[in-house]
Every structure is written in C-alpha cells, then in structure tokens.
mmCIF file with all atom_site columns, C-alpha atoms in Angstrom:
data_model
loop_
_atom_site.group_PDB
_atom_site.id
_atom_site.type_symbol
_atom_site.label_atom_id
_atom_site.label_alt_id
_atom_site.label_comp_id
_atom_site.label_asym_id
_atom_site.label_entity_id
_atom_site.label_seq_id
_atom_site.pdbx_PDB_ins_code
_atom_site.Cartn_x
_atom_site.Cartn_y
_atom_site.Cartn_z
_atom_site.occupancy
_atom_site.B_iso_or_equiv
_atom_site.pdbx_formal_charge
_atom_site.auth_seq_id
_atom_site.auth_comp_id
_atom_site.auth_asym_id
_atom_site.auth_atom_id
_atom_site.pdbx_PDB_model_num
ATOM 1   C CA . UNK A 1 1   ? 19.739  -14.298 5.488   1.00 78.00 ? 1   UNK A CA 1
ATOM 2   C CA . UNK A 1 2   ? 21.756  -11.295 4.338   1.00 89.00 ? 2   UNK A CA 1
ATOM 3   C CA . UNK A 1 3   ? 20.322  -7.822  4.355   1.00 81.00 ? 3   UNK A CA 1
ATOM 4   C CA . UNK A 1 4   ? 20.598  -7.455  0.348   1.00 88.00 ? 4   UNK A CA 1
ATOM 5   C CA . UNK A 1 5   ? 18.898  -11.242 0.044   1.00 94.00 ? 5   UNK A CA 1
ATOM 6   C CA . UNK A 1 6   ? 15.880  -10.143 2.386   1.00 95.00 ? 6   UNK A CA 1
ATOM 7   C CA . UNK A 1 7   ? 15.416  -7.101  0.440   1.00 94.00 ? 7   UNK A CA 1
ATOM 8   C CA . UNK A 1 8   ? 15.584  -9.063  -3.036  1.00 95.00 ? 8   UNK A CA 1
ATOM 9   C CA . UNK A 1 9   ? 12.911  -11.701 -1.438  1.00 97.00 ? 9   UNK A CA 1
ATOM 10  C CA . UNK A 1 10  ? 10.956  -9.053  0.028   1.00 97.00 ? 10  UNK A CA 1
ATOM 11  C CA . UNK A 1 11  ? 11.035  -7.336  -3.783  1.00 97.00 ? 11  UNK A CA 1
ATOM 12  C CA . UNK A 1 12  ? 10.122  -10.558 -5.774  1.00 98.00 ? 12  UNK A CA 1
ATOM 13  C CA . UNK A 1 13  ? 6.953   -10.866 -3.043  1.00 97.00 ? 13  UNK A CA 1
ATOM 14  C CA . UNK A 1 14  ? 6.098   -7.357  -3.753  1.00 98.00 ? 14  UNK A CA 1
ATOM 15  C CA . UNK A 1 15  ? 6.531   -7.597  -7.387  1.00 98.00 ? 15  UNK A CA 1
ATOM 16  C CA . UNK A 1 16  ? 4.621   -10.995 -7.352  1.00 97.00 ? 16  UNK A CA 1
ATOM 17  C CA . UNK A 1 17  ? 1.645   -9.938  -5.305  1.00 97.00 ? 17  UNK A CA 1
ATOM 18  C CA . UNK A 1 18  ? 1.406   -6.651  -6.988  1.00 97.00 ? 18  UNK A CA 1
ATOM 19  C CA . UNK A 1 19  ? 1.210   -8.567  -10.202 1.00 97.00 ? 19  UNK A CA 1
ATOM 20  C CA . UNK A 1 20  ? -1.383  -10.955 -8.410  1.00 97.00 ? 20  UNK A CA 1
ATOM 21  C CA . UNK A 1 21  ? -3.722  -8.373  -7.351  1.00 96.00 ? 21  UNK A CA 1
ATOM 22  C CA . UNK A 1 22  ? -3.752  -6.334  -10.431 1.00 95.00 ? 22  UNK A CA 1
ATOM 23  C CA . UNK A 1 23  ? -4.756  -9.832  -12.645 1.00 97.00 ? 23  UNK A CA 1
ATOM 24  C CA . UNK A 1 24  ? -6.993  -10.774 -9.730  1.00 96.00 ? 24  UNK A CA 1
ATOM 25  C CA . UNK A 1 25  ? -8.611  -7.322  -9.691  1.00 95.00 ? 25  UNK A CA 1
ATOM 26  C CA . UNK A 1 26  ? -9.048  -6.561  -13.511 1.00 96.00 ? 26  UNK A CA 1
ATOM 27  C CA . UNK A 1 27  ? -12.401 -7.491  -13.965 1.00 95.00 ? 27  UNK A CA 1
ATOM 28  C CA . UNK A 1 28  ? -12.910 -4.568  -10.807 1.00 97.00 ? 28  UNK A CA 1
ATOM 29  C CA . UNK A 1 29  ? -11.816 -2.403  -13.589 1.00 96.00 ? 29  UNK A CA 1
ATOM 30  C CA . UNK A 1 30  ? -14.570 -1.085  -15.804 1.00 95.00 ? 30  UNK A CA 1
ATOM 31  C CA . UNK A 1 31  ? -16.143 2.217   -17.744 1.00 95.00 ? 31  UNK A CA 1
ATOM 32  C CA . UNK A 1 32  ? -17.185 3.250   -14.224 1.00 95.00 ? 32  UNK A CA 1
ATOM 33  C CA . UNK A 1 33  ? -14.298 2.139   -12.334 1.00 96.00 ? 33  UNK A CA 1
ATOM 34  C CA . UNK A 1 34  ? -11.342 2.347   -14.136 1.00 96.00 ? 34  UNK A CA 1
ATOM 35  C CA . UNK A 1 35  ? -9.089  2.449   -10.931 1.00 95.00 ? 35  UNK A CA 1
ATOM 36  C CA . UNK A 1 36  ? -10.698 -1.134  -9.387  1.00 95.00 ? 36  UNK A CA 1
ATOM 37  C CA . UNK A 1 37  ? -10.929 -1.504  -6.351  1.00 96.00 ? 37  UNK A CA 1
ATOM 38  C CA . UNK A 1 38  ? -9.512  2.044   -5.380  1.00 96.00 ? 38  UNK A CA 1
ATOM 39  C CA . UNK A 1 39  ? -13.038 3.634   -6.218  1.00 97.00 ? 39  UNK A CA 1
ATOM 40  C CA . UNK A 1 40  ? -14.397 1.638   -3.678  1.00 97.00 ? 40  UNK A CA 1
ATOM 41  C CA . UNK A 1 41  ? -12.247 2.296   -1.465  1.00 97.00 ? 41  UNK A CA 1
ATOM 42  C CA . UNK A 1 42  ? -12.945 6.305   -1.672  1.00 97.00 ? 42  UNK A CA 1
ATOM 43  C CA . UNK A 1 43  ? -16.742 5.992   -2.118  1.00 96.00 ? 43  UNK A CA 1
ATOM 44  C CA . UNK A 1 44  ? -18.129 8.104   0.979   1.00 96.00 ? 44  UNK A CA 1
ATOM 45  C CA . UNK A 1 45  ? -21.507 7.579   0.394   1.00 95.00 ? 45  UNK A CA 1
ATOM 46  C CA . UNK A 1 46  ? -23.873 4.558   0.132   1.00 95.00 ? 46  UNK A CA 1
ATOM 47  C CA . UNK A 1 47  ? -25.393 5.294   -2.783  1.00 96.00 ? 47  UNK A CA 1
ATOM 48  C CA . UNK A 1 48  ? -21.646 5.457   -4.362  1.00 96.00 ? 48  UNK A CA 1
ATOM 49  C CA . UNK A 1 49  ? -20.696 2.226   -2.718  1.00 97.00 ? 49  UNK A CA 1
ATOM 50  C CA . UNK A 1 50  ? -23.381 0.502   -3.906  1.00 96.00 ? 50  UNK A CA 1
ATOM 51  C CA . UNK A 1 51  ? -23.312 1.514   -7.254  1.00 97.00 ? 51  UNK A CA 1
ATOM 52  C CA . UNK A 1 52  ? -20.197 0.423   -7.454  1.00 97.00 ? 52  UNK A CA 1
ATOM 53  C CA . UNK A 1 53  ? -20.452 -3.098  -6.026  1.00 97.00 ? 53  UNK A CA 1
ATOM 54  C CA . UNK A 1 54  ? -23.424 -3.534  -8.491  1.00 96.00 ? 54  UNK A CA 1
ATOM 55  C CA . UNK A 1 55  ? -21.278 -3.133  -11.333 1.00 95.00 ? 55  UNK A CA 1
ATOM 56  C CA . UNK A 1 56  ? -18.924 -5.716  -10.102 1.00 96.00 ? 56  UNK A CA 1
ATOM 57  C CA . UNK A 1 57  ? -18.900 -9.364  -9.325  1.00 94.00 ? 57  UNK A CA 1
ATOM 58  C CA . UNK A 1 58  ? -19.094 -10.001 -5.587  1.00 95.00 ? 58  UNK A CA 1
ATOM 59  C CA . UNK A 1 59  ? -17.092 -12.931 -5.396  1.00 96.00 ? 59  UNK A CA 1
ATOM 60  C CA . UNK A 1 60  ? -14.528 -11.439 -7.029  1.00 96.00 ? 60  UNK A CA 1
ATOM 61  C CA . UNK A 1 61  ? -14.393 -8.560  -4.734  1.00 97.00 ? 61  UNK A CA 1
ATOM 62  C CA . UNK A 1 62  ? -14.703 -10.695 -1.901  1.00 96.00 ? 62  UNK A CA 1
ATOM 63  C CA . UNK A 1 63  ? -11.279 -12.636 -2.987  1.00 96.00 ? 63  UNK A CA 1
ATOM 64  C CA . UNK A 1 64  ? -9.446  -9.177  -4.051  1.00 97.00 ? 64  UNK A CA 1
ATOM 65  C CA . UNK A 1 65  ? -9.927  -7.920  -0.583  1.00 97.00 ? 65  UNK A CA 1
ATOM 66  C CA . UNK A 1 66  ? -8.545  -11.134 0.923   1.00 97.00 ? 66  UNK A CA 1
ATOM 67  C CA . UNK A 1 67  ? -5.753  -11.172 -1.318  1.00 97.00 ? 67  UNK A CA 1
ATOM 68  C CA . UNK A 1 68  ? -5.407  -8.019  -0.150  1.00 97.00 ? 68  UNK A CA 1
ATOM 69  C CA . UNK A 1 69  ? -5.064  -9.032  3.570   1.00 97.00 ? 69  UNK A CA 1
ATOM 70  C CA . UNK A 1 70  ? -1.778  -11.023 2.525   1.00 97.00 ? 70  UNK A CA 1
ATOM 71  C CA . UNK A 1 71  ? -0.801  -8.105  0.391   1.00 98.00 ? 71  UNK A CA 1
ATOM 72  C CA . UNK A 1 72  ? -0.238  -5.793  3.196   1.00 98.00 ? 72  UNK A CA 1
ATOM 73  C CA . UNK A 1 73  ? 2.099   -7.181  5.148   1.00 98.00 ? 73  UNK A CA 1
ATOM 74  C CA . UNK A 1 74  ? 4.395   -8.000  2.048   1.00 98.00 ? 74  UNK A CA 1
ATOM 75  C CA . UNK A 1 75  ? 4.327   -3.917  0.908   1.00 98.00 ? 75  UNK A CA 1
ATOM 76  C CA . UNK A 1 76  ? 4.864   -3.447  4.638   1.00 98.00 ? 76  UNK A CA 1
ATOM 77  C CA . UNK A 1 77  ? 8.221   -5.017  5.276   1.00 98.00 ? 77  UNK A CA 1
ATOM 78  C CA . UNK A 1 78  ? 9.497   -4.133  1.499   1.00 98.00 ? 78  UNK A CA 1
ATOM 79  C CA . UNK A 1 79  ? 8.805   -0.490  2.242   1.00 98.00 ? 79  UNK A CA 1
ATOM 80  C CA . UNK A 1 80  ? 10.720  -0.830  5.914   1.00 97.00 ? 80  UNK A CA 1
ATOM 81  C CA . UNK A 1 81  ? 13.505  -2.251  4.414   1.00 96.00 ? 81  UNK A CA 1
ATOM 82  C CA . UNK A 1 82  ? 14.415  -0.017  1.638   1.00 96.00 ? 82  UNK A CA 1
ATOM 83  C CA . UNK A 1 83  ? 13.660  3.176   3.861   1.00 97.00 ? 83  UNK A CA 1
ATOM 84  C CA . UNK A 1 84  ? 16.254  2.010   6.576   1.00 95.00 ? 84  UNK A CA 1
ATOM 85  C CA . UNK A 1 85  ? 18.397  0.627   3.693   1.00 93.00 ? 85  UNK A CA 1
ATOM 86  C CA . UNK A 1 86  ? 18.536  4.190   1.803   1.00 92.00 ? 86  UNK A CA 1
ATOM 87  C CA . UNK A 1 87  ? 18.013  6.475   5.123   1.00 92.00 ? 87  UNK A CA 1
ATOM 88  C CA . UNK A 1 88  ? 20.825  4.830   6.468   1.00 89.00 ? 88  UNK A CA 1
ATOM 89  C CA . UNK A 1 89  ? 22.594  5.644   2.816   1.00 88.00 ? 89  UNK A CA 1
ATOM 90  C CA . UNK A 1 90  ? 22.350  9.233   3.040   1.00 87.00 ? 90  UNK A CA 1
ATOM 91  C CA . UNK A 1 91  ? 25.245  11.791  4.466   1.00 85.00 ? 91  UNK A CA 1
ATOM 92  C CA . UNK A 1 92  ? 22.333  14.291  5.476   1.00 89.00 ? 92  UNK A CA 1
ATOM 93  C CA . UNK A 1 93  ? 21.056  13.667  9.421   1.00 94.00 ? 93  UNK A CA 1
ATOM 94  C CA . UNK A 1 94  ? 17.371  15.077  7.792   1.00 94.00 ? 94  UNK A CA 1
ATOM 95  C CA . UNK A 1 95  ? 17.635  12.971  5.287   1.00 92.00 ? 95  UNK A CA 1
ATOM 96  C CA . UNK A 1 96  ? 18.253  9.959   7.321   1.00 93.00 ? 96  UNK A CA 1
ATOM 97  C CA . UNK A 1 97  ? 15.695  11.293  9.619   1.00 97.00 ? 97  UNK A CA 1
ATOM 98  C CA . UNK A 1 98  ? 13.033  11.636  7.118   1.00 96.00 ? 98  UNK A CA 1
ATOM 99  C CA . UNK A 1 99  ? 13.224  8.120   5.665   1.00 96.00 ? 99  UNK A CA 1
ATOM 100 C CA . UNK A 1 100 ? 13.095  6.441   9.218   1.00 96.00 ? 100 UNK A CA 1
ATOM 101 C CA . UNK A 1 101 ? 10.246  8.679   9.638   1.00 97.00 ? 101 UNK A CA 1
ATOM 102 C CA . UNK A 1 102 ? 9.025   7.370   6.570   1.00 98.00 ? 102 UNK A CA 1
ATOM 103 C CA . UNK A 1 103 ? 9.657   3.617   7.754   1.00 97.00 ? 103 UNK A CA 1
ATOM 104 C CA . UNK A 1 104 ? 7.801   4.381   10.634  1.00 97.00 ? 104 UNK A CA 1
ATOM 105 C CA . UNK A 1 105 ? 4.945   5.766   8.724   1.00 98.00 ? 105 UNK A CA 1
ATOM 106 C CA . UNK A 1 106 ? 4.530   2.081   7.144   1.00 98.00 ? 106 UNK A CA 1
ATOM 107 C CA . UNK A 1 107 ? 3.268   0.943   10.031  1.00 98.00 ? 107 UNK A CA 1
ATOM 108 C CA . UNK A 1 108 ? 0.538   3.624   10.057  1.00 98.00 ? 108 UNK A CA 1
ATOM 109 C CA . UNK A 1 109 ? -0.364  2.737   6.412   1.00 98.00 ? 109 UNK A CA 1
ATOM 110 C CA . UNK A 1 110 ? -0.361  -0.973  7.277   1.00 98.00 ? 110 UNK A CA 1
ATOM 111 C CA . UNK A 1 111 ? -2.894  0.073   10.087  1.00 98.00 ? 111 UNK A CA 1
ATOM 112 C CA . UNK A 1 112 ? -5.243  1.944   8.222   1.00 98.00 ? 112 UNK A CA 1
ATOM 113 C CA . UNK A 1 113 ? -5.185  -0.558  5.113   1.00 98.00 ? 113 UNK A CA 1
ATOM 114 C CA . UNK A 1 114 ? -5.967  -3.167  7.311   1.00 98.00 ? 114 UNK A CA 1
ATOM 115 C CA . UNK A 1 115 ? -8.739  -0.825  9.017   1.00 98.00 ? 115 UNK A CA 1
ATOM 116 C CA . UNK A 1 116 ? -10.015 0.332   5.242   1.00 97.00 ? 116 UNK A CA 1
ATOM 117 C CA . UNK A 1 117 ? -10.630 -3.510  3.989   1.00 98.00 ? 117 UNK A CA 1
ATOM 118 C CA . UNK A 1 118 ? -12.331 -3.830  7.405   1.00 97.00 ? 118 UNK A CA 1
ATOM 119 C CA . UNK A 1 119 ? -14.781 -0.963  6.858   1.00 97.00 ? 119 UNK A CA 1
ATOM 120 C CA . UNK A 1 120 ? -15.376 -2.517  2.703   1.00 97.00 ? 120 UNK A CA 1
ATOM 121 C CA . UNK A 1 121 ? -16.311 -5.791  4.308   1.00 97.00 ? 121 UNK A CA 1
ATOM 122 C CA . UNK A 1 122 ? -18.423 -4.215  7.063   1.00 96.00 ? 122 UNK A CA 1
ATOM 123 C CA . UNK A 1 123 ? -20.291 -2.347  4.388   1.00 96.00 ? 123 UNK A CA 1
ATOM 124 C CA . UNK A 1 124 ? -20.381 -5.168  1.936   1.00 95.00 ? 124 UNK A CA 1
ATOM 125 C CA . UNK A 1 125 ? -21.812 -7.622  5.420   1.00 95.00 ? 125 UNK A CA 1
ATOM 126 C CA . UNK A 1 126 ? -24.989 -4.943  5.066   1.00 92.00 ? 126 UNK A CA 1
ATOM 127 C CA . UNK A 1 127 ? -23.867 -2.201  7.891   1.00 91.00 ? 127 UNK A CA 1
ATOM 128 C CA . UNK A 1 128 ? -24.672 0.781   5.698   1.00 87.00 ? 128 UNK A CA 1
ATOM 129 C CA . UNK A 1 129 ? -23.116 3.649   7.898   1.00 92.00 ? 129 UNK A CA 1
ATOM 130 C CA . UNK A 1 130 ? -22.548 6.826   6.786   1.00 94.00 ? 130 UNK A CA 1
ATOM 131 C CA . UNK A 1 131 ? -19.171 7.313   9.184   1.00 96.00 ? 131 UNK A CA 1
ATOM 132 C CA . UNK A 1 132 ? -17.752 3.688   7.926   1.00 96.00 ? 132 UNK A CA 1
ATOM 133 C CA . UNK A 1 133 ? -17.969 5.093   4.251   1.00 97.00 ? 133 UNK A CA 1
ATOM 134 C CA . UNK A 1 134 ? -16.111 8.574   5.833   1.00 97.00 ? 134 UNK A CA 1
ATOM 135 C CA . UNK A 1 135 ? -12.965 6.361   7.495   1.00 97.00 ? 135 UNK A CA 1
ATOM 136 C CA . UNK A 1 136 ? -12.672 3.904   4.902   1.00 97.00 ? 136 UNK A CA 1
ATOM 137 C CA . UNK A 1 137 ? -12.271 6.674   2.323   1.00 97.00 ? 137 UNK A CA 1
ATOM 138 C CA . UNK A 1 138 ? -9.891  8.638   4.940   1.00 98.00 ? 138 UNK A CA 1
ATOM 139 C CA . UNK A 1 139 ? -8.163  5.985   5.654   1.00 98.00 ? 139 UNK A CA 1
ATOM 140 C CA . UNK A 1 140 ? -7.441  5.108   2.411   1.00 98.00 ? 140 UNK A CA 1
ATOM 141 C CA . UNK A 1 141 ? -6.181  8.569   1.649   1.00 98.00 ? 141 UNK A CA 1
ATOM 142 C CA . UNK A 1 142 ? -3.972  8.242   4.126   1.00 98.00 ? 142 UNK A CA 1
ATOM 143 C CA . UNK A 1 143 ? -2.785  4.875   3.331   1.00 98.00 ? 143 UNK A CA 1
ATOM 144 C CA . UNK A 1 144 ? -2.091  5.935   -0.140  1.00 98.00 ? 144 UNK A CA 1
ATOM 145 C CA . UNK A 1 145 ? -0.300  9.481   0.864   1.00 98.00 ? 145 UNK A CA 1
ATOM 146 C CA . UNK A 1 146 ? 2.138   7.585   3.293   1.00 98.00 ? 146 UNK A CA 1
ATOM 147 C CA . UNK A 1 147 ? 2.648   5.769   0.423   1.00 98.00 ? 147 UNK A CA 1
ATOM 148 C CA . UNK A 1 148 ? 3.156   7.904   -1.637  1.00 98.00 ? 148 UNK A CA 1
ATOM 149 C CA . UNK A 1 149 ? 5.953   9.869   0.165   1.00 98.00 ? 149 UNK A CA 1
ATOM 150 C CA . UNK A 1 150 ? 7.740   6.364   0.435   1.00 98.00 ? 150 UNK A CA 1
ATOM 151 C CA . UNK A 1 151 ? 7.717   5.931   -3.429  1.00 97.00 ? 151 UNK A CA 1
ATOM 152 C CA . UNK A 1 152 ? 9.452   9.204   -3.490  1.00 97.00 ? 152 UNK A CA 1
ATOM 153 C CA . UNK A 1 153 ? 11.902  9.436   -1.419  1.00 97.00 ? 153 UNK A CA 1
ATOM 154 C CA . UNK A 1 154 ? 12.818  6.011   -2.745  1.00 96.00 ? 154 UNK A CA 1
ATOM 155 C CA . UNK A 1 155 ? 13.240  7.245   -6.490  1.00 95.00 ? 155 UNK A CA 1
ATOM 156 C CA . UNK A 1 156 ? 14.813  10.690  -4.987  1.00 93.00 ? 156 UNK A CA 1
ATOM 157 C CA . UNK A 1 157 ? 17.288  8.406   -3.260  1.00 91.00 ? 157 UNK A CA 1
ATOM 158 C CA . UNK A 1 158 ? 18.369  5.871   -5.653  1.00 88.00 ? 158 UNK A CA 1
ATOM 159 C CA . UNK A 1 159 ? 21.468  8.295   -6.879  1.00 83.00 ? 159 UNK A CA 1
ATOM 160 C CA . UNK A 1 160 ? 22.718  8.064   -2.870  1.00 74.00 ? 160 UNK A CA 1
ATOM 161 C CA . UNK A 1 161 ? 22.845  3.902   -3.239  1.00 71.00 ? 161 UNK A CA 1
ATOM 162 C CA . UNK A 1 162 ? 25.880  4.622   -6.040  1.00 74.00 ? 162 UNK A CA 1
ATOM 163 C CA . UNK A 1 163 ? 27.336  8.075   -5.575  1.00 71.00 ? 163 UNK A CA 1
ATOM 164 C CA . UNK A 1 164 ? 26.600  9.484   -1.922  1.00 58.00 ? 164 UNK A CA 1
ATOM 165 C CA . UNK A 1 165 ? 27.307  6.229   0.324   1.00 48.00 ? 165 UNK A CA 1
ATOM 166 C CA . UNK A 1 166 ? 27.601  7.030   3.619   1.00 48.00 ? 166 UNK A CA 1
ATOM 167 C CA . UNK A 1 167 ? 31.123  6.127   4.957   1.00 50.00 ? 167 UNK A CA 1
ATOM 168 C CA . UNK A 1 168 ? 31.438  4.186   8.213   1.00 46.00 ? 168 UNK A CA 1
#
C-alpha cells in the first residue's frame, strides 16, 4: 500500500473511532461531567472517582474503556504517520527534528493511555489506592500534552505540505 493510501486508511480509522467513542461515550457526559470520560480519567482522589462512576452507568463505562483499548493503537499509527510525513516536509533540520521527536513521543502517549485505562479498571475492580488515582491522572496529563503538541505542529505544518516541500 502506498504511503498517501496508509495515511488516508489510517485517517478514516481515526475519524471512525473518534466518532465511535464520542457516540459510545455520550451518556458519560452529564451536568457533572461534561468532558466524559476525561473527568475520570483526572480524578485523584477516591471520593472524586467514585462520585463520578455513581453518576454514570457502569456498563457503559466498562465498554468505553474497551473501545478505548482498540482506539489507541489507531491514534497511534495516524499520529506516526503524519509526523514523519510533515517532519520529513519541512526545509528546517529543527523542524524535522521536532516532529520525529514528536513521532516518537506517540509511543510514550500510547504507553501511558494504555497504563491510564489500566489504573480506571484497577480502581473500578475495587483497589481503591490513593497512588493509582495520582498516575492515572498523571498519566493522562501526559497522554493528552504529547498530544497535544502533535495536533499542533500538525496544523502549524499544513502550509509546508503545499508551499515549503522539501526538494530531494
């Protein structure tokens, strides 16, 4: 498969699963979560965490998280390939240096999503710990930061795919 065919599969999976997580997670979404599942994911405290899962249906949680599972590696390899695509774009040596770094920063926020959805099922099995409440919401701040940083040097590189190509 061509590079530009693997990056428009890896898109439509992206854009599909996103899609499927936010219908699958709506009901997550109420007066005292309005972000889903994301509060969860930050709640560093047990009281907080279970507050939380009270106002929700468990079953439903219980399939957004697994959903989720499959979700990771999909955001994974999308982000991957439009870093190298668009590092490999740019004239700039930082530049290009930056977004590999970036690609290679995926892996950490594949790592600590898969960690975070660990620590919510731990805590949702009945392990109450203080410190899993702590990672989980670190690890989801880092998760989301990494991220982040992706999304924008994406958008901040879109101009290089049409007027800045690098020449060979």
């Amino acid at each position: 498969m061509k590079l530009n065919q693997k990056w428009i599969v890896s898109f439509a999976l992206l854009l599909g699963f996103s899609y499927l997580m936010q219908w699958q997670g709506s009901v997550l979404k109420n007066s005292f979560t309005p972000l889903g599942i994301v509060h969860l994911e930050f709640a560093q405290t047990d009281d907080l965490f279970q507050k939380i899962v009270a106002s929700w249906d468990i079953q439903t949680l219980r399939w957004n998280i697994a959903i989720d599972f499959l979700y990771i590696p999909i955001y994974t390899y999308f982000f991957q390939l439009t870093l190298s695509i668009f590092a490999h774009r740019h004239r700039s040596k930082l530049v290009q240096q930056i977004g590999l770094l970036l690609k290679n920063a995926t892996l950490l926020a594949f790592f600590c999503d898969m960690a975070e959805n660990t620590g919510m099922i731990i805590s949702l099995a009945g392990m109450h710990s203080s410190i899993i409440y702590i990672l989980t919401s670190w690890l989801a701040g880092l998760k989301f930061a990494i991220i982040g940083f992706n999304l924008i040097y994406i958008l901040m590189s879109i101009p290089a795919l049409f007027f800045r190509t690098k020449q060979h």
